[in-house]
Amino acid sequence: MLNWNIRSHFPATTTPNFEEIFKSYQETLNSPDIGFFRLPQNKELLNETKNVYEKFKHKKYFIHVGIGGSALGPDMFLKALGSSKGVEFIFLNNIDPDDFHRQLSKIKISEALIYIVSKSGTTAETVAAMSILANKLNQAGIKEDQYKNYFVFCTDPVKGDLRKIGKEWNVETLSVPSNIGGRFSVLTPVGFLPMLFAGINPEKVLKGATELQAKLSGKTECVDFFKLASWLKDLHDQGIRQTVMMPYSSLLKEYSAWFVQLWAESLGKEGKGMTPIPAYGATDQHSQMQLFMEGPEDKTIFLIEVEKFQYDFDLKNSISGESFKTLSSFKLGTLMKAEFEGTLAALGENKRHVVHLKVPAVNEESLGQLVLFSECLTVLMGQLLRVDPFNQPGVEAGKKYAYAWLKSHS
Ligand code: PA5
């Protein structure tokens, strides 16, 4: 099970107004307007997604179209757990024409399932990608009355252009429940459909998340969790306003990217928030670590240790040279462990603020736990910082101005 430890000279104390904060945190988790915490118990969403998967499972390519919360979660699962069913994945999560060319020129559109994910159903980047893909289908001789064999949509249950078009085209349209926002949506059909195509078991993901629920919400069980959040809030108030997320795992690199969006978009408001910095070990020891170690003391550094790798490699060798000889009696996983422990000790010596997270392995269960842990921590931090973690007024304003710019140039 995922666990965490604070390593810092800055004291972590029990939340001063624990009763009050706990009450409002509980109300948030149980609010009918906020659904993410109860997703592990929602079997209906998974069953609906499985039905759609059965219909399209023969497809050779899976094109995932979406941006922000509609793409980062699925990408994280795919990169962490891989694709074992031979389906080739394409993520169109930007509007770079050169990237579109590169990705689309290597596939046959008639053998693809195109998954359009947009909670609002109106996001410019996603609408643009969908238009291009519809044109591609037309060029391949596939007309609108056949789109239902190529597109699947995932959007708000009632609102938005996508819901409307889904009806017009008779396209399978899965739902992101109305009480779930984009960055909290990976444990819904947004993430489930790509998981099924990749051979990732969503049930195990939900099981992992369920196992952690008590530690994040039970009054006695979550004392440590509250301690962590209060400590982060105290550091924030002392001007320590950067959060490094650094798993010691290449497979969890996109977990950092997913966390960055969750943390930044949820908490960066009203002059508050902590700038998230994605990193991964051991690679970034040869890049950003110098800054983390000796730069300004304005960071909290989350280091994630993976206890057991699925595979390992012997470093035994007969190559001459001291460095080769030193490593010869170890395995690659042991070297990773040594580098992790070394960094942990050195950061401590340099009086840096570290959270040591530990997962038993990179698998469905631990990913489910990392997701729920991060979401709950974000929500609790929102409460401590007194900002609404579920809105993104800054992003909305940018979208509005971009549309206005387009209209004025049409
Ligand atoms: O977390 C969020 O709400 C955002 O990052 C959205 O996911 C992103 O803006 C995309 O929006 P939509 O899913 O409506 O296309």
Short mmCIF file of N, CA and C in Angstrom, two decimals, residues 74 76-85 191-192 194-205 363-364:
data_model
loop_
_atom_site.label_atom_id
_atom_site.label_comp_id
_atom_site.label_asym_id
_atom_site.label_seq_id
_atom_site.Cartn_x
_atom_site.Cartn_y
_atom_site.Cartn_z
N PRO A 74 -5.19 9.37 -18.98
CA PRO A 74 -4.99 8.19 -19.83
C PRO A 74 -3.53 8.01 -20.25
N MET A 76 -0.89 8.94 -18.65
CA MET A 76 -0.14 8.44 -17.48
C MET A 76 -0.30 6.92 -17.35
N PHE A 77 -1.52 6.42 -17.47
CA PHE A 77 -1.73 4.96 -17.32
C PHE A 77 -1.03 4.19 -18.43
N LEU A 78 -1.14 4.72 -19.65
CA LEU A 78 -0.52 4.03 -20.79
C LEU A 78 0.99 3.97 -20.66
N LYS A 79 1.59 5.10 -20.26
CA LYS A 79 3.05 5.15 -20.16
C LYS A 79 3.53 4.30 -18.98
N ALA A 80 2.75 4.27 -17.91
CA ALA A 80 3.19 3.51 -16.73
C ALA A 80 3.03 2.02 -16.94
N LEU A 81 1.92 1.60 -17.53
CA LEU A 81 1.62 0.16 -17.56
C LEU A 81 1.71 -0.46 -18.94
N GLY A 82 1.90 0.38 -19.96
CA GLY A 82 2.13 -0.15 -21.31
C GLY A 82 0.87 -0.68 -21.95
N SER A 83 1.03 -1.15 -23.18
CA SER A 83 -0.10 -1.69 -23.92
C SER A 83 0.24 -3.12 -24.31
N SER A 84 -0.56 -4.07 -23.82
CA SER A 84 -0.20 -5.48 -24.04
C SER A 84 -1.07 -6.16 -25.09
N LYS A 85 -1.99 -5.42 -25.72
CA LYS A 85 -2.93 -6.10 -26.62
C LYS A 85 -2.62 -5.87 -28.09
N GLY A 191 -10.60 7.48 -18.64
CA GLY A 191 -9.43 6.61 -18.53
C GLY A 191 -9.75 5.15 -18.83
N PHE A 192 -10.98 4.72 -18.54
CA PHE A 192 -11.31 3.29 -18.65
C PHE A 192 -11.16 2.76 -20.08
N PRO A 194 -9.34 3.77 -22.83
CA PRO A 194 -7.95 3.47 -23.23
C PRO A 194 -7.32 2.35 -22.39
N MET A 195 -7.65 2.26 -21.10
CA MET A 195 -7.09 1.17 -20.29
C MET A 195 -7.50 -0.19 -20.87
N LEU A 196 -8.78 -0.33 -21.21
CA LEU A 196 -9.25 -1.63 -21.72
C LEU A 196 -8.55 -1.98 -23.03
N PHE A 197 -8.38 -1.00 -23.89
CA PHE A 197 -7.69 -1.26 -25.16
C PHE A 197 -6.22 -1.63 -24.94
N ALA A 198 -5.66 -1.13 -23.84
CA ALA A 198 -4.23 -1.40 -23.57
C ALA A 198 -4.03 -2.70 -22.79
N GLY A 199 -5.13 -3.29 -22.32
CA GLY A 199 -4.99 -4.51 -21.50
C GLY A 199 -4.70 -4.18 -20.04
N ILE A 200 -4.99 -2.96 -19.63
CA ILE A 200 -4.84 -2.56 -18.22
C ILE A 200 -6.18 -2.85 -17.54
N ASN A 201 -6.12 -3.42 -16.34
CA ASN A 201 -7.35 -3.83 -15.68
C ASN A 201 -7.91 -2.71 -14.79
N PRO A 202 -9.00 -2.05 -15.22
CA PRO A 202 -9.54 -0.94 -14.41
C PRO A 202 -10.04 -1.40 -13.04
N GLU A 203 -10.50 -2.67 -12.97
CA GLU A 203 -10.99 -3.18 -11.67
C GLU A 203 -9.87 -3.14 -10.62
N LYS A 204 -8.67 -3.52 -11.06
CA LYS A 204 -7.53 -3.50 -10.12
C LYS A 204 -7.18 -2.07 -9.73
N VAL A 205 -7.32 -1.16 -10.68
CA VAL A 205 -7.05 0.25 -10.38
C VAL A 205 -8.02 0.73 -9.31
N ASN A 363 2.07 -0.77 -10.67
CA ASN A 363 1.01 -1.64 -11.18
C ASN A 363 -0.34 -0.92 -11.08
N GLU A 364 -1.39 -1.62 -11.45
CA GLU A 364 -2.71 -0.98 -11.46
C GLU A 364 -3.08 -0.46 -10.08
#
